[in-house]
GROMACS .gro file of C-alpha atoms in nm:
model
  377
    1UNK     CA    1   4.952  -3.737   5.916
    2UNK     CA    2   4.661  -3.896   6.127
    3UNK     CA    3   4.553  -3.791   6.441
    4UNK     CA    4   4.622  -4.113   6.569
    5UNK     CA    5   4.867  -4.278   6.782
    6UNK     CA    6   5.040  -4.588   6.950
    7UNK     CA    7   5.073  -4.627   7.287
    8UNK     CA    8   5.469  -4.751   7.286
    9UNK     CA    9   5.699  -4.881   7.632
   10UNK     CA   10   6.079  -4.909   7.571
   11UNK     CA   11   6.193  -5.224   7.778
   12UNK     CA   12   6.588  -5.182   7.833
   13UNK     CA   13   6.715  -4.843   7.845
   14UNK     CA   14   7.076  -4.884   7.767
   15UNK     CA   15   7.044  -4.837   7.395
   16UNK     CA   16   6.654  -4.824   7.417
   17UNK     CA   17   6.709  -4.426   7.567
   18UNK     CA   18   6.873  -4.340   7.251
   19UNK     CA   19   6.445  -4.381   7.123
   20UNK     CA   20   6.257  -4.207   7.432
   21UNK     CA   21   6.307  -3.847   7.287
   22UNK     CA   22   6.177  -3.978   6.951
   23UNK     CA   23   5.833  -4.177   7.074
   24UNK     CA   24   5.796  -3.848   7.283
   25UNK     CA   25   5.812  -3.621   6.949
   26UNK     CA   26   5.712  -3.843   6.691
   27UNK     CA   27   5.329  -3.721   6.648
   28UNK     CA   28   5.163  -4.035   6.608
   29UNK     CA   29   5.294  -4.271   6.937
   30UNK     CA   30   5.254  -4.173   7.326
   31UNK     CA   31   5.512  -4.317   7.546
   32UNK     CA   32   5.319  -4.423   7.811
   33UNK     CA   33   5.553  -4.630   8.011
   34UNK     CA   34   5.956  -4.721   8.019
   35UNK     CA   35   6.094  -5.028   8.170
   36UNK     CA   36   6.470  -5.139   8.342
   37UNK     CA   37   6.568  -5.371   8.597
   38UNK     CA   38   6.795  -5.130   8.825
   39UNK     CA   39   6.549  -4.921   9.003
   40UNK     CA   40   6.787  -4.622   8.992
   41UNK     CA   41   6.851  -4.619   8.648
   42UNK     CA   42   6.487  -4.601   8.546
   43UNK     CA   43   6.398  -4.323   8.788
   44UNK     CA   44   6.606  -4.096   8.645
   45UNK     CA   45   6.503  -4.151   8.343
   46UNK     CA   46   6.185  -4.153   8.381
   47UNK     CA   47   6.199  -3.827   8.552
   48UNK     CA   48   6.386  -3.663   8.284
   49UNK     CA   49   6.202  -3.767   8.071
   50UNK     CA   50   5.880  -3.729   8.329
   51UNK     CA   51   5.783  -4.028   8.235
   52UNK     CA   52   5.514  -4.136   8.449
   53UNK     CA   53   5.485  -4.565   8.417
   54UNK     CA   54   5.798  -4.718   8.537
   55UNK     CA   55   5.848  -5.112   8.561
   56UNK     CA   56   6.092  -5.298   8.732
   57UNK     CA   57   5.960  -5.631   8.586
   58UNK     CA   58   5.894  -5.716   8.250
   59UNK     CA   59   5.582  -5.908   8.292
   60UNK     CA   60   5.395  -5.660   8.514
   61UNK     CA   61   5.484  -5.444   8.217
   62UNK     CA   62   5.313  -5.679   7.983
   63UNK     CA   63   5.005  -5.701   8.187
   64UNK     CA   64   4.973  -5.329   8.139
   65UNK     CA   65   4.635  -5.327   7.920
   66UNK     CA   66   4.706  -4.937   7.847
   67UNK     CA   67   5.048  -5.041   7.616
   68UNK     CA   68   4.968  -5.112   7.238
   69UNK     CA   69   5.340  -5.233   7.185
   70UNK     CA   70   5.715  -5.281   7.321
   71UNK     CA   71   6.010  -5.194   7.212
   72UNK     CA   72   6.258  -5.467   7.345
   73UNK     CA   73   6.638  -5.327   7.346
   74UNK     CA   74   6.749  -5.529   7.660
   75UNK     CA   75   7.053  -5.800   7.602
   76UNK     CA   76   7.097  -6.026   7.314
   77UNK     CA   77   6.987  -6.381   7.511
   78UNK     CA   78   6.666  -6.232   7.589
   79UNK     CA   79   6.544  -6.094   7.243
   80UNK     CA   80   6.356  -6.405   7.173
   81UNK     CA   81   6.188  -6.488   7.497
   82UNK     CA   82   6.099  -6.160   7.538
   83UNK     CA   83   5.953  -6.107   7.171
   84UNK     CA   84   5.799  -6.428   7.294
   85UNK     CA   85   5.617  -6.277   7.542
   86UNK     CA   86   5.481  -5.992   7.448
   87UNK     CA   87   5.332  -6.181   7.116
   88UNK     CA   88   5.163  -6.376   7.420
   89UNK     CA   89   5.055  -6.060   7.596
   90UNK     CA   90   4.886  -5.940   7.229
   91UNK     CA   91   5.110  -5.660   7.215
   92UNK     CA   92   5.252  -5.572   6.905
   93UNK     CA   93   5.674  -5.585   6.878
   94UNK     CA   94   5.966  -5.369   6.764
   95UNK     CA   95   6.292  -5.553   6.901
   96UNK     CA   96   6.681  -5.441   6.843
   97UNK     CA   97   6.853  -5.680   6.626
   98UNK     CA   98   6.929  -6.003   6.622
   99UNK     CA   99   6.555  -6.158   6.617
  100UNK     CA  100   6.633  -6.450   6.832
  101UNK     CA  101   6.890  -6.695   6.924
  102UNK     CA  102   6.796  -6.996   6.807
  103UNK     CA  103   6.633  -7.066   6.437
  104UNK     CA  104   6.312  -7.261   6.689
  105UNK     CA  105   6.282  -6.890   6.888
  106UNK     CA  106   6.251  -6.732   6.535
  107UNK     CA  107   5.975  -6.984   6.370
  108UNK     CA  108   5.790  -6.898   6.703
  109UNK     CA  109   5.780  -6.543   6.637
  110UNK     CA  110   5.681  -6.607   6.319
  111UNK     CA  111   5.380  -6.838   6.432
  112UNK     CA  112   5.258  -6.567   6.687
  113UNK     CA  113   5.285  -6.315   6.415
  114UNK     CA  114   5.041  -6.571   6.164
  115UNK     CA  115   4.848  -6.611   6.474
  116UNK     CA  116   4.751  -6.282   6.652
  117UNK     CA  117   4.759  -6.089   6.364
  118UNK     CA  118   5.038  -5.836   6.539
  119UNK     CA  119   5.317  -5.711   6.437
  120UNK     CA  120   5.655  -5.770   6.433
  121UNK     CA  121   6.010  -5.515   6.344
  122UNK     CA  122   6.299  -5.665   6.374
  123UNK     CA  123   6.485  -5.258   6.428
  124UNK     CA  124   6.780  -5.331   6.248
  125UNK     CA  125   6.961  -4.971   6.211
  126UNK     CA  126   7.151  -5.058   5.865
  127UNK     CA  127   6.854  -5.073   5.642
  128UNK     CA  128   6.764  -4.675   5.842
  129UNK     CA  129   7.124  -4.602   5.786
  130UNK     CA  130   7.175  -4.237   5.507
  131UNK     CA  131   7.469  -4.435   5.299
  132UNK     CA  132   7.216  -4.757   5.292
  133UNK     CA  133   6.910  -4.526   5.224
  134UNK     CA  134   7.157  -4.352   4.957
  135UNK     CA  135   7.239  -4.693   4.762
  136UNK     CA  136   6.903  -4.797   4.782
  137UNK     CA  137   6.782  -4.399   4.585
  138UNK     CA  138   6.983  -4.520   4.328
  139UNK     CA  139   6.885  -4.776   4.231
  140UNK     CA  140   6.543  -4.693   4.291
  141UNK     CA  141   6.670  -4.453   3.975
  142UNK     CA  142   6.787  -4.622   3.812
  143UNK     CA  143   7.158  -4.525   3.809
  144UNK     CA  144   7.340  -4.841   3.992
  145UNK     CA  145   7.163  -5.038   3.626
  146UNK     CA  146   7.166  -5.444   3.729
  147UNK     CA  147   7.279  -5.477   4.047
  148UNK     CA  148   7.569  -5.824   4.007
  149UNK     CA  149   7.688  -5.851   4.336
  150UNK     CA  150   7.642  -5.721   4.726
  151UNK     CA  151   7.916  -5.710   4.986
  152UNK     CA  152   7.883  -5.627   5.362
  153UNK     CA  153   8.121  -5.655   5.668
  154UNK     CA  154   8.139  -5.567   6.013
  155UNK     CA  155   8.412  -5.562   6.196
  156UNK     CA  156   8.442  -5.509   6.586
  157UNK     CA  157   8.671  -5.522   6.887
  158UNK     CA  158   8.446  -5.665   7.142
  159UNK     CA  159   8.727  -5.728   7.424
  160UNK     CA  160   8.618  -5.572   7.749
  161UNK     CA  161   8.211  -5.605   7.687
  162UNK     CA  162   8.062  -5.801   7.943
  163UNK     CA  163   7.790  -6.081   8.002
  164UNK     CA  164   7.768  -6.354   7.722
  165UNK     CA  165   7.990  -6.160   7.460
  166UNK     CA  166   8.320  -6.367   7.511
  167UNK     CA  167   8.371  -6.588   7.266
  168UNK     CA  168   8.087  -6.524   7.064
  169UNK     CA  169   8.112  -6.660   6.704
  170UNK     CA  170   8.090  -6.374   6.457
  171UNK     CA  171   7.786  -6.509   6.237
  172UNK     CA  172   7.541  -6.572   6.562
  173UNK     CA  173   7.534  -6.174   6.514
  174UNK     CA  174   7.561  -6.095   6.142
  175UNK     CA  175   7.247  -5.890   6.111
  176UNK     CA  176   7.404  -5.573   6.063
  177UNK     CA  177   7.572  -5.691   5.712
  178UNK     CA  178   7.367  -5.936   5.626
  179UNK     CA  179   7.020  -5.715   5.627
  180UNK     CA  180   7.210  -5.434   5.412
  181UNK     CA  181   7.211  -5.703   5.122
  182UNK     CA  182   6.890  -5.836   5.119
  183UNK     CA  183   6.715  -5.533   5.213
  184UNK     CA  184   6.881  -5.341   4.894
  185UNK     CA  185   6.612  -5.536   4.687
  186UNK     CA  186   6.385  -5.692   4.922
  187UNK     CA  187   6.520  -6.002   4.859
  188UNK     CA  188   6.517  -6.356   5.093
  189UNK     CA  189   6.826  -6.554   5.106
  190UNK     CA  190   6.748  -6.911   4.994
  191UNK     CA  191   7.104  -7.136   5.150
  192UNK     CA  192   7.435  -7.033   5.293
  193UNK     CA  193   7.779  -7.149   5.296
  194UNK     CA  194   7.999  -6.974   5.572
  195UNK     CA  195   8.397  -7.063   5.661
  196UNK     CA  196   8.558  -6.963   5.954
  197UNK     CA  197   8.887  -6.857   5.927
  198UNK     CA  198   9.220  -6.826   6.222
  199UNK     CA  199   9.136  -6.890   6.579
  200UNK     CA  200   9.072  -6.699   6.866
  201UNK     CA  201   9.247  -6.751   7.213
  202UNK     CA  202   9.263  -7.020   7.344
  203UNK     CA  203   8.979  -6.843   7.695
  204UNK     CA  204   8.758  -6.740   7.454
  205UNK     CA  205   8.654  -7.071   7.278
  206UNK     CA  206   8.507  -7.291   7.569
  207UNK     CA  207   8.186  -6.970   7.601
  208UNK     CA  208   8.055  -7.128   7.253
  209UNK     CA  209   8.327  -7.407   7.179
  210UNK     CA  210   8.357  -7.099   6.883
  211UNK     CA  211   8.744  -7.122   6.791
  212UNK     CA  212   8.754  -6.892   6.424
  213UNK     CA  213   8.817  -6.543   6.427
  214UNK     CA  214   8.666  -6.453   6.120
  215UNK     CA  215   8.342  -6.628   5.959
  216UNK     CA  216   8.272  -6.524   5.620
  217UNK     CA  217   7.899  -6.677   5.452
  218UNK     CA  218   7.855  -6.662   5.121
  219UNK     CA  219   7.453  -6.640   5.044
  220UNK     CA  220   7.306  -6.736   4.752
  221UNK     CA  221   6.965  -6.488   4.719
  222UNK     CA  222   6.629  -6.688   4.615
  223UNK     CA  223   6.486  -6.649   4.269
  224UNK     CA  224   6.720  -6.427   4.211
  225UNK     CA  225   7.093  -6.485   4.001
  226UNK     CA  226   7.234  -6.295   4.318
  227UNK     CA  227   7.481  -6.348   4.589
  228UNK     CA  228   7.647  -6.171   4.854
  229UNK     CA  229   7.931  -6.212   5.075
  230UNK     CA  230   7.976  -6.110   5.434
  231UNK     CA  231   8.214  -6.126   5.705
  232UNK     CA  232   8.247  -6.088   6.053
  233UNK     CA  233   8.463  -6.085   6.308
  234UNK     CA  234   8.479  -5.981   6.663
  235UNK     CA  235   8.766  -6.075   6.848
  236UNK     CA  236   9.146  -6.080   6.804
  237UNK     CA  237   9.176  -5.870   6.458
  238UNK     CA  238   9.268  -5.598   6.392
  239UNK     CA  239   9.074  -5.296   6.269
  240UNK     CA  240   8.875  -5.003   6.312
  241UNK     CA  241   8.525  -5.071   6.389
  242UNK     CA  242   8.348  -5.116   6.030
  243UNK     CA  243   7.993  -5.100   5.912
  244UNK     CA  244   8.033  -5.183   5.568
  245UNK     CA  245   7.791  -5.223   5.255
  246UNK     CA  246   7.910  -5.234   4.897
  247UNK     CA  247   7.727  -5.280   4.589
  248UNK     CA  248   7.894  -5.352   4.253
  249UNK     CA  249   7.641  -5.231   3.950
  250UNK     CA  250   7.631  -5.230   3.570
  251UNK     CA  251   7.605  -4.907   3.588
  252UNK     CA  252   7.781  -4.769   3.899
  253UNK     CA  253   7.851  -4.928   4.172
  254UNK     CA  254   7.933  -4.755   4.576
  255UNK     CA  255   8.159  -4.859   4.825
  256UNK     CA  256   8.242  -4.829   5.183
  257UNK     CA  257   8.540  -4.562   5.292
  258UNK     CA  258   8.837  -4.838   5.428
  259UNK     CA  259   8.831  -4.560   5.740
  260UNK     CA  260   8.553  -4.458   5.933
  261UNK     CA  261   8.406  -4.110   5.881
  262UNK     CA  262   8.599  -4.076   5.505
  263UNK     CA  263   8.294  -4.052   5.225
  264UNK     CA  264   8.182  -4.368   4.982
  265UNK     CA  265   8.303  -4.399   4.677
  266UNK     CA  266   8.046  -4.397   4.351
  267UNK     CA  267   8.280  -4.556   3.998
  268UNK     CA  268   8.091  -4.475   3.704
  269UNK     CA  269   8.102  -4.717   3.471
  270UNK     CA  270   8.282  -4.609   3.087
  271UNK     CA  271   8.469  -4.293   3.236
  272UNK     CA  272   8.789  -4.254   3.139
  273UNK     CA  273   8.972  -4.525   3.415
  274UNK     CA  274   9.083  -4.217   3.651
  275UNK     CA  275   8.717  -4.016   3.663
  276UNK     CA  276   8.578  -4.396   3.765
  277UNK     CA  277   8.570  -4.325   4.078
  278UNK     CA  278   8.429  -3.979   4.287
  279UNK     CA  279   8.421  -3.943   4.679
  280UNK     CA  280   8.050  -3.867   4.747
  281UNK     CA  281   7.903  -3.790   5.104
  282UNK     CA  282   7.625  -3.951   5.180
  283UNK     CA  283   7.291  -3.719   5.223
  284UNK     CA  284   7.083  -3.691   5.483
  285UNK     CA  285   6.755  -3.855   5.469
  286UNK     CA  286   6.541  -3.693   5.714
  287UNK     CA  287   6.320  -3.575   5.430
  288UNK     CA  288   6.159  -3.898   5.449
  289UNK     CA  289   6.021  -3.796   5.794
  290UNK     CA  290   5.758  -3.608   5.999
  291UNK     CA  291   5.946  -3.288   6.036
  292UNK     CA  292   5.878  -3.335   6.434
  293UNK     CA  293   6.163  -3.576   6.479
  294UNK     CA  294   6.337  -3.529   6.166
  295UNK     CA  295   6.654  -3.350   6.367
  296UNK     CA  296   6.745  -3.689   6.549
  297UNK     CA  297   6.896  -3.825   6.233
  298UNK     CA  298   7.203  -3.612   6.342
  299UNK     CA  299   7.170  -3.536   6.744
  300UNK     CA  300   7.023  -3.822   7.002
  301UNK     CA  301   7.054  -3.892   7.319
  302UNK     CA  302   7.413  -3.911   7.367
  303UNK     CA  303   7.585  -3.659   7.190
  304UNK     CA  304   7.740  -3.476   7.578
  305UNK     CA  305   8.102  -3.633   7.537
  306UNK     CA  306   8.126  -3.735   7.857
  307UNK     CA  307   7.803  -4.004   7.799
  308UNK     CA  308   7.881  -4.175   7.522
  309UNK     CA  309   7.716  -4.533   7.441
  310UNK     CA  310   7.928  -4.717   7.291
  311UNK     CA  311   7.657  -4.780   6.999
  312UNK     CA  312   7.774  -4.360   6.899
  313UNK     CA  313   8.120  -4.415   6.992
  314UNK     CA  314   8.160  -4.687   6.793
  315UNK     CA  315   7.902  -4.763   6.577
  316UNK     CA  316   7.896  -4.433   6.428
  317UNK     CA  317   7.537  -4.269   6.532
  318UNK     CA  318   7.388  -4.558   6.320
  319UNK     CA  319   7.431  -4.351   6.019
  320UNK     CA  320   7.096  -4.132   6.166
  321UNK     CA  321   6.893  -4.448   6.096
  322UNK     CA  322   6.710  -4.432   6.441
  323UNK     CA  323   6.425  -4.217   6.412
  324UNK     CA  324   6.310  -4.365   6.081
  325UNK     CA  325   6.285  -4.728   6.264
  326UNK     CA  326   5.995  -4.552   6.496
  327UNK     CA  327   5.906  -4.377   6.199
  328UNK     CA  328   5.858  -4.769   5.999
  329UNK     CA  329   5.713  -4.936   6.301
  330UNK     CA  330   5.484  -4.623   6.436
  331UNK     CA  331   5.329  -4.559   6.123
  332UNK     CA  332   5.326  -5.002   6.003
  333UNK     CA  333   5.081  -4.983   6.356
  334UNK     CA  334   4.870  -4.688   6.250
  335UNK     CA  335   4.831  -4.798   5.850
  336UNK     CA  336   4.784  -5.148   5.933
  337UNK     CA  337   5.028  -5.229   5.709
  338UNK     CA  338   5.400  -5.431   5.757
  339UNK     CA  339   5.724  -5.300   5.837
  340UNK     CA  340   6.031  -5.369   5.658
  341UNK     CA  341   6.144  -5.575   5.732
  342UNK     CA  342   5.885  -5.798   5.902
  343UNK     CA  343   5.877  -6.111   6.120
  344UNK     CA  344   5.945  -6.366   5.789
  345UNK     CA  345   6.230  -6.137   5.698
  346UNK     CA  346   6.397  -6.057   5.994
  347UNK     CA  347   6.369  -6.471   6.088
  348UNK     CA  348   6.537  -6.485   5.730
  349UNK     CA  349   6.787  -6.259   5.787
  350UNK     CA  350   6.876  -6.375   6.143
  351UNK     CA  351   6.878  -6.723   6.023
  352UNK     CA  352   7.135  -6.660   5.769
  353UNK     CA  353   7.414  -6.597   6.073
  354UNK     CA  354   7.273  -6.865   6.270
  355UNK     CA  355   7.275  -7.100   5.998
  356UNK     CA  356   7.606  -6.996   5.875
  357UNK     CA  357   7.790  -7.048   6.218
  358UNK     CA  358   7.629  -7.386   6.201
  359UNK     CA  359   7.780  -7.444   5.801
  360UNK     CA  360   8.119  -7.293   5.960
  361UNK     CA  361   8.138  -7.602   6.211
  362UNK     CA  362   8.108  -7.903   5.876
  363UNK     CA  363   8.368  -7.724   5.693
  364UNK     CA  364   8.122  -7.472   5.495
  365UNK     CA  365   7.811  -7.709   5.422
  366UNK     CA  366   7.519  -7.534   5.273
  367UNK     CA  367   7.228  -7.489   5.488
  368UNK     CA  368   6.891  -7.373   5.351
  369UNK     CA  369   6.653  -7.132   5.532
  370UNK     CA  370   6.369  -7.320   5.681
  371UNK     CA  371   6.038  -7.280   5.448
  372UNK     CA  372   5.836  -7.006   5.775
  373UNK     CA  373   6.159  -6.803   5.675
  374UNK     CA  374   5.963  -6.741   5.316
  375UNK     CA  375   5.762  -6.442   5.261
  376UNK     CA  376   5.495  -6.650   4.945
  377UNK     CA  377   5.527  -6.985   5.191
   0.00000   0.00000   0.00000
């Protein structure tokens, strides 16, 4: 393990607080600053974790020469502009999902990384969740056989969520289901077609001029015979929270449980029919991490019952992904290599959702992913 260290600042301390102890204990990271607009919350967290530098101003934080990289965990509408500002200030960027809310912002982030040589990583939890890592391991060992189809869903009841959430088009926040279908084979989307279905209640529609209760997208993979289906709902659909990912291979397939907390279902071809499916508990993949942060795959800041962040009560702790995300980002900076997903891959994943909604508004019209989201363009 290299003795080199990267100086990190965390921006946004709701969900972002989850990452404070992980950076503090990562052998190659120094958490030098945290930022939050609310000075009381900022002081409480900075005092609790003994962090000296505290910023209520993002612009002021970016002027700090000690900071090498920012990890952005702010509200979705701010991601694109804050990432752009950080790259222009010479900082590496890790940003929670989605990368941005427009194709133009995604393009500018990609352009800046190419111009500056700085690193950008979208912190997509699902592609580092234990269930995903289990399916990826099966694929790498050849146990799935030929992958034939991928499918994912992200269903959530967002009633009561504040700010920009009411009426949000389902596909505008689709990375948790687009990420894994593209991530398993490190694929890229070439074009998408999406249908809207159903109608949310009248008072929600004007926020984004989007009526759809559900959006279902087909993704055609580039340079591949594969396609995937992803679907998403946010309002007026009865469903327990579900972030699901499924892969269908010629030898084995893996399906997500229908009820949160149940085991995965592994199907094995050519067995007697009743023996084809078996329930399997996904192993944990802490072994992939430095020993100092391995315990974070099963615990976090918000473990006490009276202090549960919504990502935990509804997202089951994101499958132990948080320390994997931190390690991927820090390791990329230490070794000077691209993280997964890098800027182009993050743009490809994010633009699938943005363009899918455009497709739904036009009755399923095909939308090609822009060239700046393709690795060899």
